[in-house]
Every structure is written in structure tokens, then in C-alpha cells.
Amino acid sequence: MDFFLSNLLNGISYGMILFLIAAGMSIVLGIMGITNLAHGSLYMIGAYIGWTIFVQLGMNFWLAVFAGAVVSGIVGLLIERIFLKHLYKQVNEQVLLTYGLVYITTNLVTWIWGGRYRLQFTAPELDMHTVNLGSFSFPLTRIVITIFGIVVALILWYLQDKTRIGAIVRAGMDDKEMVQGLGINLELVSMAVFFVASFVAGLAGVIGAQLLSTYPGLGENVLLLTLAVIIVGGIGSIQGALVGGLLIGLIDNFGKALFPQYAMFTIYFAMIIVLLIKPSGLLGRSK
Amino acid sequence: MSKVILQKFRYSRLVPFLFITLLLVVLPVFMPKNVQGIMTKFLIYAVFAISYDLIFGYTGLVSLGHAAFFGAGGYAVAVLSLHYGTNSFWLGGILAIIVSTLLAVVLGFISLRVTGTYFLLLTFALAQLLYSVAWNIPWFNSEGMQGIARINFPSLGIPGEIWSDATLYYFVLVIAVICYYILRRITKSPFGHALVGIREGEARMTALGYNTWLYKYMGYIIAAPFAGMAGALFAYYSRFISPAQFGLGTSFYPMVMAIIGGTGTLFGPVIGAGVVVFVEYFASLITPERWPLILGIIFVLSIMYLRSGLGVSIYKLWQKVSNSNGNSKS
Amino acid sequence: MKKIYNIMALIMIFALVLTACGAQATTAPTAPPTVATKEVIKIGGLFDFTGPVADLGPKFQAGVELALEEVNYTVAGHKIELLVEDTATSVDVAVEKFKKLADADGVKIFIGPLMGDAHLAISPLAKEKNVLITSIVNGMYQTVQDGHYLIYPTTVDAQTYPFGQYAYDTLGYKSAVVVAADYAGKRGYAAGFIEGFKASGGTIVQEIYTPLGSPDYSPFISTIKEADVVMYALEGPGPVARFISQFKQTGRTTPMITITQDGDYTPDALAELKDVALGIKGEASYTWKLDNPENKKFVEGIMAKTGMVPSASEQNTYTLMKVILAGLEKTGGDVSFDKLFPAITSLKMNTPAGSLSFGPEGIAITPMYVTEAEKVGDVYEISAPLFTVPQVFDVRVKP
């Protein structure tokens, strides 16, 4: 029972981090049609800013979370304004450009912060504190991560489905001319969406840094995980990213616990099976 | 009048041909061993890149798993070396071609069930699966490491043959030229034109009666053995193979090279391969710590300013020049 | 019309420069024409400055440089030139840089690279080019067959064998769970521990191999069976810290031990790990608190150079460079492999890490220590040895 419970809770909390990372990319890719491979790097930037604020400068952890999110949001916005807005619908160019940005950010990060792996960090009030659940303890940090994930999911879902902005964004991707014809400044909306996506990525970076190390290769490694999540969950919706994240988190945890020798395979198996049965992902919009 | 055309033809074709021959055939004789090595690496990736261009540039299939065939070819050679003690190119090369083609038959069938971004993701996932297989299965690994080492230079079965970095270079050059020529013939054939048609407008092609899925599938299968051959040559060049040859980084190379050089042109990816391989090498010598930054900046700049690719830009420039030259002569 | 010719001319010049540069480098470095001086000796350093272990590169380089500074970059009347290349934590790049240094720069003596896989790939090439090459943090037994490697401090499995025995004999653990990173190097270390532990009479209850870069060890931890001790061997300080914290967070109280602690517990890593690291004993090939004259001098030198106390990284390359210098003294500056290798393997010397000698096949014979992290005032440091094995032998070569 312990085994099941601990893996379940661990899987959910890990899956929440995956959701937070993937949510932004899923929206940007599915709704704006932009392939941004540097999304993982935005996560990484958030983590490093958070590290600088909290570990190096010794300031408040929650401030670090906010700072990481804001900086990533701004960087993301700059990327959109300077580069991506010129590449509307040109997938190849977006791929190469953002891949180049990955190279650049990884190296800049190494230049500024050094190549060493930075250890996990968390607020002192959370550090090594656990909650007792029967015969085993569950770390407080994971509970915080889960709560963050749920809150962000609710906010984003509300924005997406229940507000006018959300409707505009969804319509804008399907029919750009029509939306512009209605007098809506699509560029502004586009900027806002990209900012929010990057903001969430940066937020995820600091929140996730409680669990994962921070290092220059983080951007690329996170990208792989993000791809897995959006494949399984489906592109273009918050619900998809959430389902994808949780599923991958659970499959990863149970897979590694039950079949440790196949640890590397489990995620890829899941991806391939989903892609073959329902290619658009479990909650994706069928094209 | 025909004399003018003949003049134009000879001039605009001859000079680049001479130039390329000089660069690829004559100069390498005078280059030091390690530069010959980099030229070899450039040719290997050029073959990989043109193989990718067939499905990416010509057919419009954005695959992120082309490394599957590159790695398969490399491992074919490596396994022959490790478990059967042979470095015969006849065996290794043929096995690489067979394995990568068969792999394409299976992977292509699976991948082409979906399109667009899903195709991208599925090809990626399948290549990663092969990565895990290569990493985990002991039979695919030399003792004590991930991957297979101690691969020797290829052997052609000619008595008294001696191999060196220089001979390997010219050997690879011959193979590369052959691959280029074959792919050129394919792209200029009706089949090749059909692929372009599918890229430009699949619905239209279907309406015209083409079984577009079959064409895409055939294109995917035909591209694979070239990538497999590139992988085999890579094994001979590096003298070892590792799971990284199935990885995402390897799959990105041909895409990056094709885009930088100009997709759908075949010579574009060759130029792209040159740019990437040489910049990577020399930048890392000049600035061992900052070279990825330089490479990334080049990618970004080339997208922002050289939209159709470096190769295409050079070609267009040459066209303009030779046309104006031809006119002034008449 | 001019433009295209300009481009072509540019490419031609580029290619000619390539050829010229390289050709120039392959010719022997010429001495100033007026004075007849001896040939410059080139040492090649292959370290990682980018990639997951990027912070180790500068440490390895510092060790080599300190040794060279002590002799003013001169040996047996020859000047020494150090050429360092980045191997980017990639086997492909390591092989390329090796070839570049050997072919274009005429280097005949190499220190590094770090990765075991790279050794296995380079070893046959080193034999072909007849150059001398050393490992920098243990090496792989499979390279002995090519006979061109100096393996220091010893092979990966030999390094941890005595520690396996120590765990049973001295620490009194009868059963163990082994958690190791799943790649050849760490598996080798784990194998050595397992052999030693079992040889003394212990039982290995479970072996878990974790994928490289695992973000989360919880699933593996949830399957760890009951045993007297958990032995972990992971890729670096990040994974180590993660594993230890996550293990402790489950409320389990099983003691932990580790290997290659000198690599994981660098001063900067300990400063971040803090209390998490305390109380875990580990095998180490070096600790800066060793009490011998060579080490005192060495620690002073590194502190002056880098501002931090040394870890095994600096020590290993420092000692290897000194070994090479001693060998070159013996051969009178002759860098040819056939003279230098036997000259080195016949050496016996005292190093900061303790006594050093070599087997004829190139495997070093050095001590092994057991250390742990301790808190001295406010600073977290690695301790002095709790236990010493004066000489470690690889059973496969011991006569």
C-alpha cells in the first residue's frame, strides 16, 4: 500500500512540474502555431534567476519564484517580438531559429553561472519538512508543487475557456483575417499569449528547482520531456497539458519502480502507443 | 544562335565544376591529417543531409528521427566489427544499406500514419526508442562502455591495401559523389517531381489520382539507405559508434544543414553541411568555451537574413553573374 | 560579376589557409635560428569545459599548470608547452580533439580525457599513433590490452574493492543495496564494491541502476529493500544531493555509504549540500587533509592559484604531470613512447595522495582512503582519512 501510495503521490507531483513546463509550449504551438524549441530554455532561465535571487543573494524564496517568472516572461516576449513574429507559419525557420537560440542560451548560461550543477533549493520553511501519511512521510515541497500546479491550471483554463481573450486567441489561430477584420489587435493578443506562456515556464523553472538540479543542459533535457507531454496529452489545450503531464509523471514513476531495467523505455513506449492509437493526443484537437 | 547557348552552358557549368574539383579533390592532398579528417566528416554529413533533403526539402516531411537510419548503418558496421571480426566494406556497406532500408519500411509505415507535428513527434519518439535499445542491450555494446569501439578502417579485400586518413577521405568522396548522383537522378525523375507536388499541395495530387501516401512512403524508404551509408562511413571514420548516433542531436544535424544551405535543392544541404561542420570545428579551436554561442548566432542570423538558404543565395548570385556575362559576350 | 568571383576567391583562400595552417603545425617546431636549443615538449590536456561536468575542466587544468609552474615549464633542458582542448563531455569530440592534437600539433603525451567511454575509443588510436596517454580519475581495464595507457589512481573496479571489504569487515554491514548510475564508469565502480563486499562475506540484496540525469529518484527509492546499508554511486554532486535528500525524506533511517566521494564532495558542492552530506562515509583516493609534506606544498599551491582547497581533480592531474616530468627527467627529454613508458612505470614516488608506483602494464598502485563530510565551525569539509589501504591492486594483473 505504501509503495502504491508513495509512487502515486510522487507521480502526481512530478507530473505537475511537467504540466507547468508543457502548458506554455502546448498553447503556443497548438493555438498560435509557433514551434518554439527554446521553451525549455525559458524554463531554465527561470530556474537560474530563481537560484540567483534565493541562493546567491539570499532573498525570499517566493520573490525568487516571481522574479524567475517575470524574467522568463520578458525574455520570451523579446524572442517573439524580435524573431518569431517575422516567421509566421514558417515551421522550418522557427525550428532552426529557436534551436539556435537554445545553443545560445545554453552557452550564455554557462558563461554567466558556470557549468556546475546547482543543487535543489527550496524555501527554508519547506526544507526537509514532511507530512506524515500513515507509515511513510511525504515531503512538503511536493505538496506545494502540486498546489501550484492546480492553481495555475485553473487560472489558465479559466482564461482559455471562459474569457473573451481566450476565445479570441482560439479564433485567431483558426482564421487570422477574420479576427483582424473584427477590429481586434491580434498582434497584441499574440504578444500577451507568448508572455503568459513564458511566464509560466519561468515559474515552473523555480518551482521545479526544488526537485531538479539546475544546470546548462536543463533547457534541452526539459524540451524532451515537454515533447513527451504534449504528444501524450494533445496539443493546444490546458486540459491536454495537464492530462499529459500527470500521465507521464505517473507512468514514469510506476514504470521505474516496477521495471527499473526498462526505465529508459517507459516514456517512449507511452508516447508511441498514444501516437498510434490517437495521434492527436488524448485530449488534442483532431486536425 | 546555338553557339551562344553552348557558350553559356559551358561557362556557367564549367567554372563551378572546376572549382569544386579543386576544392574537394586537389587541395585535400596537401592538407594535414586532421583537416582531411574534418573534410571526411563534412562529406559524411553531406550525404546524411542530402538523404534528409529528399524527404524534408522535396517531399515536405518534417522528420525528427532521421538519425534512426544513420545510427542503424553505423551499428551495422560496428556489430560486424565487434562480433564477427570483419571490417570488410562489402559486407559492412551492404548490411548498412539493408538494415536501414528494412528499418525504414517498418518505421515509415508507423510514422506515416500521422502528419504534421504528430509526424515530427512520432519520428522523434521512434528514434529515441532505438537510442534506448542501443544503450541497454549488451549485445550492442563493447565491454565496459556504451557503444562499440575498436572499429578499423574499411577493407576492400584488395591485397596489399593500406588505409590512412587520406585514403579514407578519397574513398568517402567517391561514395559521396555516387550517392549525390543517384539522388540527383531520383529528384529529377517523375517520381521526384511527384514528391515535390505532394509538398506543394497534397490535396491536388490526390485529386489528380496519385496515391500520395504510397509516394511518401516510397520516398521515406528510398532516403533511408543513403543515411545508413552515411552512418556506416561515420563508423569507419570515428572508429567507434555510440547511442548518441540515434539521438536528437544527430537528427537535428541534417535538418539544420538543409535549412541553412537551402532545402529542396540537394546542393544546399551539402553547403549547409560544410558550414556546420567547419564552423563547429574551427570555432571550438579558437574559443573552446564559447563556440556553441557562435554556432547558435550563425543559425539565427542565417534565418533572419538568408531566408532561402546560403546555398540558394550563392546559386542565384552565380546565375545572375553568368547570365550577365553571357549577355555581354554575345 | 565581381561578387561571385570574390566569393570563390574567398573560399579558395580559406581552403589554402586551412592547408597552410595545418601543414605548418605538423612540421617540427623550429628553434630560433641563431641559438641551437632543444625541442619543445608538448603536453596535451583533454578536459571538459562544456557539458554536464563542465566545472571539472578548470580544476584538472589547474592541477597540471601548478606542476608545470613548479618546474618553470622546463624539464631536462627542454621547454614545455601545454595545449588544452575542450572535450565537451562527449566521446565524439574527445576523439576528434585527440586526433587534432596528435596529428596537427604533434603531441605525444596526453592527460585525460575524463570519461571511461572516451578511453575505450581512444585507446586503439593511441596505440596506432604510439603516444602516451593517462586517465585522470580511474581508468578501464580494457585499455590495458593496447598498452598505451597510464591508469591512475587504478582501474574503476579495483578502486572500490577494498571499500567493499571495509564495509563488511570494519563497518559491520552484512547486507547492502547498491544504487548506481547506469553507465559503464559507475557500473565499474559498483562492480568493484560488490566484489569486495561479497568476498568478505556480505550479501548484496539488490542492485538498482538509474538512468543518467534522472530528475527524480523517488520511484527507485520506493523499491529499495531492507538492508544494513545503502551504497550509492551517482554521476555527480547534483544527483547525489537529490538522492540523499529524497531518501531521507521518506523517513527511512538506513545508513548510506558511497564511493568516489572525493569527486562528489568538492568544496563548492559541500558548501551547497550542507547538512545533507554529513555522516556518510565514502571511499576516496585523496583528501586535502592528508598529512604529508608533498600534500602541504600542493594544498598551498592550489589555494594560491584558485582560492579553494583542492579536491581529487586537481590532485590527480598534478600528480600525473609530476610523474610525466619525472619520466622525462629519466629519458633526458626523450618523448618517444618506447622510452618514456617504461621510464614512468619504473618510478616510485611520494605524492600528495600518498605513495605511488606502477605495474609494468601501466596501472598505478596507490592508497585508498575512507573519508566523510564534517562540519568545522561553519564550513563543511571533507575529513582526514578514517581508514587507509596503503596499496590497491587490480586482481587481474597481480602476479
PDB file of N, CA, C and O in Angstrom, chain A residues 69-103:
ATOM      1  N   ALA A  69       9.814  33.990 -12.960  1.00  0.00           N
ATOM      2  CA  ALA A  69       8.702  34.004 -13.909  1.00  0.00           C
ATOM      3  C   ALA A  69       8.719  35.270 -14.764  1.00  0.00           C
ATOM      4  O   ALA A  69       8.553  35.219 -15.980  1.00  0.00           O
ATOM      5  N   VAL A  70       8.929  36.396 -14.096  1.00  0.00           N
ATOM      6  CA  VAL A  70       8.889  37.663 -14.828  1.00  0.00           C
ATOM      7  C   VAL A  70      10.012  37.740 -15.861  1.00  0.00           C
ATOM      8  O   VAL A  70       9.788  38.115 -17.013  1.00  0.00           O
ATOM      9  N   VAL A  71      11.210  37.384 -15.443  1.00  0.00           N
ATOM     10  CA  VAL A  71      12.340  37.461 -16.378  1.00  0.00           C
ATOM     11  C   VAL A  71      12.116  36.561 -17.577  1.00  0.00           C
ATOM     12  O   VAL A  71      12.320  36.959 -18.726  1.00  0.00           O
ATOM     13  N   SER A  72      11.665  35.332 -17.323  1.00  0.00           N
ATOM     14  CA  SER A  72      11.386  34.432 -18.445  1.00  0.00           C
ATOM     15  C   SER A  72      10.302  34.992 -19.341  1.00  0.00           C
ATOM     16  O   SER A  72      10.371  34.889 -20.567  1.00  0.00           O
ATOM     17  N   GLY A  73       9.308  35.604 -18.704  1.00  0.00           N
ATOM     18  CA  GLY A  73       8.239  36.185 -19.498  1.00  0.00           C
ATOM     19  C   GLY A  73       8.773  37.257 -20.436  1.00  0.00           C
ATOM     20  O   GLY A  73       8.430  37.303 -21.620  1.00  0.00           O
ATOM     21  N   ILE A  74       9.645  38.092 -19.893  1.00  0.00           N
ATOM     22  CA  ILE A  74      10.209  39.172 -20.718  1.00  0.00           C
ATOM     23  C   ILE A  74      11.086  38.610 -21.829  1.00  0.00           C
ATOM     24  O   ILE A  74      10.995  39.035 -22.988  1.00  0.00           O
ATOM     25  N   VAL A  75      11.938  37.664 -21.475  1.00  0.00           N
ATOM     26  CA  VAL A  75      12.806  37.062 -22.499  1.00  0.00           C
ATOM     27  C   VAL A  75      11.972  36.431 -23.596  1.00  0.00           C
ATOM     28  O   VAL A  75      12.229  36.602 -24.787  1.00  0.00           O
ATOM     29  N   GLY A  76      10.919  35.722 -23.180  1.00  0.00           N
ATOM     30  CA  GLY A  76      10.043  35.101 -24.162  1.00  0.00           C
ATOM     31  C   GLY A  76       9.428  36.140 -25.077  1.00  0.00           C
ATOM     32  O   GLY A  76       9.348  35.978 -26.296  1.00  0.00           O
ATOM     33  N   LEU A  77       8.994  37.216 -24.465  1.00  0.00           N
ATOM     34  CA  LEU A  77       8.382  38.282 -25.247  1.00  0.00           C
ATOM     35  C   LEU A  77       9.377  38.856 -26.255  1.00  0.00           C
ATOM     36  O   LEU A  77       9.046  39.087 -27.423  1.00  0.00           O
ATOM     37  N   LEU A  78      10.596  39.057 -25.805  1.00  0.00           N
ATOM     38  CA  LEU A  78      11.616  39.582 -26.709  1.00  0.00           C
ATOM     39  C   LEU A  78      11.847  38.639 -27.878  1.00  0.00           C
ATOM     40  O   LEU A  78      11.964  39.072 -29.022  1.00  0.00           O
ATOM     41  N   ILE A  79      11.895  37.347 -27.576  1.00  0.00           N
ATOM     42  CA  ILE A  79      12.090  36.370 -28.646  1.00  0.00           C
ATOM     43  C   ILE A  79      10.967  36.478 -29.670  1.00  0.00           C
ATOM     44  O   ILE A  79      11.177  36.448 -30.883  1.00  0.00           O
ATOM     45  N   GLU A  80       9.747  36.636 -29.161  1.00  0.00           N
ATOM     46  CA  GLU A  80       8.606  36.718 -30.064  1.00  0.00           C
ATOM     47  C   GLU A  80       8.665  37.983 -30.901  1.00  0.00           C
ATOM     48  O   GLU A  80       8.483  37.949 -32.115  1.00  0.00           O
ATOM     49  N   ARG A  81       8.973  39.087 -30.271  1.00  0.00           N
ATOM     50  CA  ARG A  81       8.969  40.357 -30.976  1.00  0.00           C
ATOM     51  C   ARG A  81      10.112  40.489 -31.962  1.00  0.00           C
ATOM     52  O   ARG A  81       9.965  40.981 -33.072  1.00  0.00           O
ATOM     53  N   ILE A  82      11.300  40.064 -31.556  1.00  0.00           N
ATOM     54  CA  ILE A  82      12.465  40.258 -32.422  1.00  0.00           C
ATOM     55  C   ILE A  82      12.533  39.214 -33.523  1.00  0.00           C
ATOM     56  O   ILE A  82      12.860  39.519 -34.658  1.00  0.00           O
ATOM     57  N   PHE A  83      12.258  37.994 -33.189  1.00  0.00           N
ATOM     58  CA  PHE A  83      12.478  36.931 -34.164  1.00  0.00           C
ATOM     59  C   PHE A  83      11.206  36.299 -34.695  1.00  0.00           C
ATOM     60  O   PHE A  83      10.965  36.261 -35.894  1.00  0.00           O
ATOM     61  N   LEU A  84      10.384  35.790 -33.792  1.00  0.00           N
ATOM     62  CA  LEU A  84       9.322  34.901 -34.241  1.00  0.00           C
ATOM     63  C   LEU A  84       8.214  35.597 -35.013  1.00  0.00           C
ATOM     64  O   LEU A  84       7.524  34.969 -35.820  1.00  0.00           O
ATOM     65  N   LYS A  85       8.016  36.884 -34.791  1.00  0.00           N
ATOM     66  CA  LYS A  85       6.876  37.492 -35.457  1.00  0.00           C
ATOM     67  C   LYS A  85       7.107  37.573 -36.961  1.00  0.00           C
ATOM     68  O   LYS A  85       6.174  37.685 -37.746  1.00  0.00           O
ATOM     69  N   HIS A  86       8.379  37.493 -37.384  1.00  0.00           N
ATOM     70  CA  HIS A  86       8.674  37.530 -38.809  1.00  0.00           C
ATOM     71  C   HIS A  86       8.486  36.183 -39.480  1.00  0.00           C
ATOM     72  O   HIS A  86       8.551  36.064 -40.687  1.00  0.00           O
ATOM     73  N   LEU A  87       8.306  35.142 -38.646  1.00  0.00           N
ATOM     74  CA  LEU A  87       8.322  33.794 -39.213  1.00  0.00           C
ATOM     75  C   LEU A  87       6.963  33.144 -39.130  1.00  0.00           C
ATOM     76  O   LEU A  87       6.835  31.966 -38.879  1.00  0.00           O
ATOM     77  N   TYR A  88       5.921  33.933 -39.344  1.00  0.00           N
ATOM     78  CA  TYR A  88       4.560  33.418 -39.237  1.00  0.00           C
ATOM     79  C   TYR A  88       4.348  32.227 -40.166  1.00  0.00           C
ATOM     80  O   TYR A  88       4.542  32.312 -41.360  1.00  0.00           O
ATOM     81  N   LYS A  89       3.965  31.105 -39.569  1.00  0.00           N
ATOM     82  CA  LYS A  89       3.673  29.879 -40.298  1.00  0.00           C
ATOM     83  C   LYS A  89       4.874  29.223 -40.978  1.00  0.00           C
ATOM     84  O   LYS A  89       4.708  28.299 -41.737  1.00  0.00           O
ATOM     85  N   GLN A  90       6.081  29.696 -40.742  1.00  0.00           N
ATOM     86  CA  GLN A  90       7.227  29.028 -41.370  1.00  0.00           C
ATOM     87  C   GLN A  90       7.866  28.096 -40.352  1.00  0.00           C
ATOM     88  O   GLN A  90       8.742  28.481 -39.588  1.00  0.00           O
ATOM     89  N   VAL A  91       7.415  26.859 -40.361  1.00  0.00           N
ATOM     90  CA  VAL A  91       7.835  25.923 -39.326  1.00  0.00           C
ATOM     91  C   VAL A  91       9.334  25.667 -39.351  1.00  0.00           C
ATOM     92  O   VAL A  91      10.005  25.707 -38.338  1.00  0.00           O
ATOM     93  N   ASN A  92       9.874  25.392 -40.538  1.00  0.00           N
ATOM     94  CA  ASN A  92      11.299  25.086 -40.636  1.00  0.00           C
ATOM     95  C   ASN A  92      12.150  26.184 -40.042  1.00  0.00           C
ATOM     96  O   ASN A  92      13.071  25.942 -39.281  1.00  0.00           O
ATOM     97  N   GLU A  93      11.820  27.414 -40.436  1.00  0.00           N
ATOM     98  CA  GLU A  93      12.615  28.532 -39.954  1.00  0.00           C
ATOM     99  C   GLU A  93      12.480  28.682 -38.446  1.00  0.00           C
ATOM    100  O   GLU A  93      13.440  28.962 -37.756  1.00  0.00           O
ATOM    101  N   GLN A  94      11.262  28.488 -37.941  1.00  0.00           N
ATOM    102  CA  GLN A  94      11.075  28.569 -36.490  1.00  0.00           C
ATOM    103  C   GLN A  94      11.923  27.528 -35.784  1.00  0.00           C
ATOM    104  O   GLN A  94      12.547  27.806 -34.765  1.00  0.00           O
ATOM    105  N   VAL A  95      11.932  26.315 -36.351  1.00  0.00           N
ATOM    106  CA  VAL A  95      12.707  25.234 -35.744  1.00  0.00           C
ATOM    107  C   VAL A  95      14.178  25.621 -35.680  1.00  0.00           C
ATOM    108  O   VAL A  95      14.807  25.535 -34.634  1.00  0.00           O
ATOM    109  N   LEU A  96      14.726  26.045 -36.796  1.00  0.00           N
ATOM    110  CA  LEU A  96      16.149  26.355 -36.821  1.00  0.00           C
ATOM    111  C   LEU A  96      16.472  27.540 -35.939  1.00  0.00           C
ATOM    112  O   LEU A  96      17.430  27.516 -35.171  1.00  0.00           O
ATOM    113  N   LEU A  97      15.658  28.568 -36.026  1.00  0.00           N
ATOM    114  CA  LEU A  97      15.909  29.755 -35.223  1.00  0.00           C
ATOM    115  C   LEU A  97      15.876  29.436 -33.739  1.00  0.00           C
ATOM    116  O   LEU A  97      16.798  29.782 -32.992  1.00  0.00           O
ATOM    117  N   THR A  98      14.821  28.781 -33.294  1.00  0.00           N
ATOM    118  CA  THR A  98      14.719  28.510 -31.865  1.00  0.00           C
ATOM    119  C   THR A  98      15.784  27.503 -31.425  1.00  0.00           C
ATOM    120  O   THR A  98      16.256  27.557 -30.295  1.00  0.00           O
ATOM    121  N   TYR A  99      16.164  26.606 -32.306  1.00  0.00           N
ATOM    122  CA  TYR A  99      17.254  25.690 -31.966  1.00  0.00           C
ATOM    123  C   TYR A  99      18.552  26.467 -31.780  1.00  0.00           C
ATOM    124  O   TYR A  99      19.332  26.199 -30.868  1.00  0.00           O
ATOM    125  N   GLY A 100      18.762  27.451 -32.661  1.00  0.00           N
ATOM    126  CA  GLY A 100      19.927  28.313 -32.494  1.00  0.00           C
ATOM    127  C   GLY A 100      19.868  29.054 -31.168  1.00  0.00           C
ATOM    128  O   GLY A 100      20.880  29.197 -30.486  1.00  0.00           O
ATOM    129  N   LEU A 101      18.659  29.490 -30.797  1.00  0.00           N
ATOM    130  CA  LEU A 101      18.513  30.182 -29.517  1.00  0.00           C
ATOM    131  C   LEU A 101      18.837  29.253 -28.351  1.00  0.00           C
ATOM    132  O   LEU A 101      19.377  29.693 -27.338  1.00  0.00           O
ATOM    133  N   VAL A 102      18.508  27.979 -28.495  1.00  0.00           N
ATOM    134  CA  VAL A 102      18.849  27.014 -27.445  1.00  0.00           C
ATOM    135  C   VAL A 102      20.361  26.963 -27.261  1.00  0.00           C
ATOM    136  O   VAL A 102      20.872  27.036 -26.146  1.00  0.00           O
ATOM    137  N   TYR A 103      21.094  26.841 -28.376  1.00  0.00           N
ATOM    138  CA  TYR A 103      22.549  26.846 -28.310  1.00  0.00           C
ATOM    139  C   TYR A 103      23.041  28.093 -27.581  1.00  0.00           C
ATOM    140  O   TYR A 103      23.908  28.033 -26.711  1.00  0.00           O
TER     141      TYR A 103
END
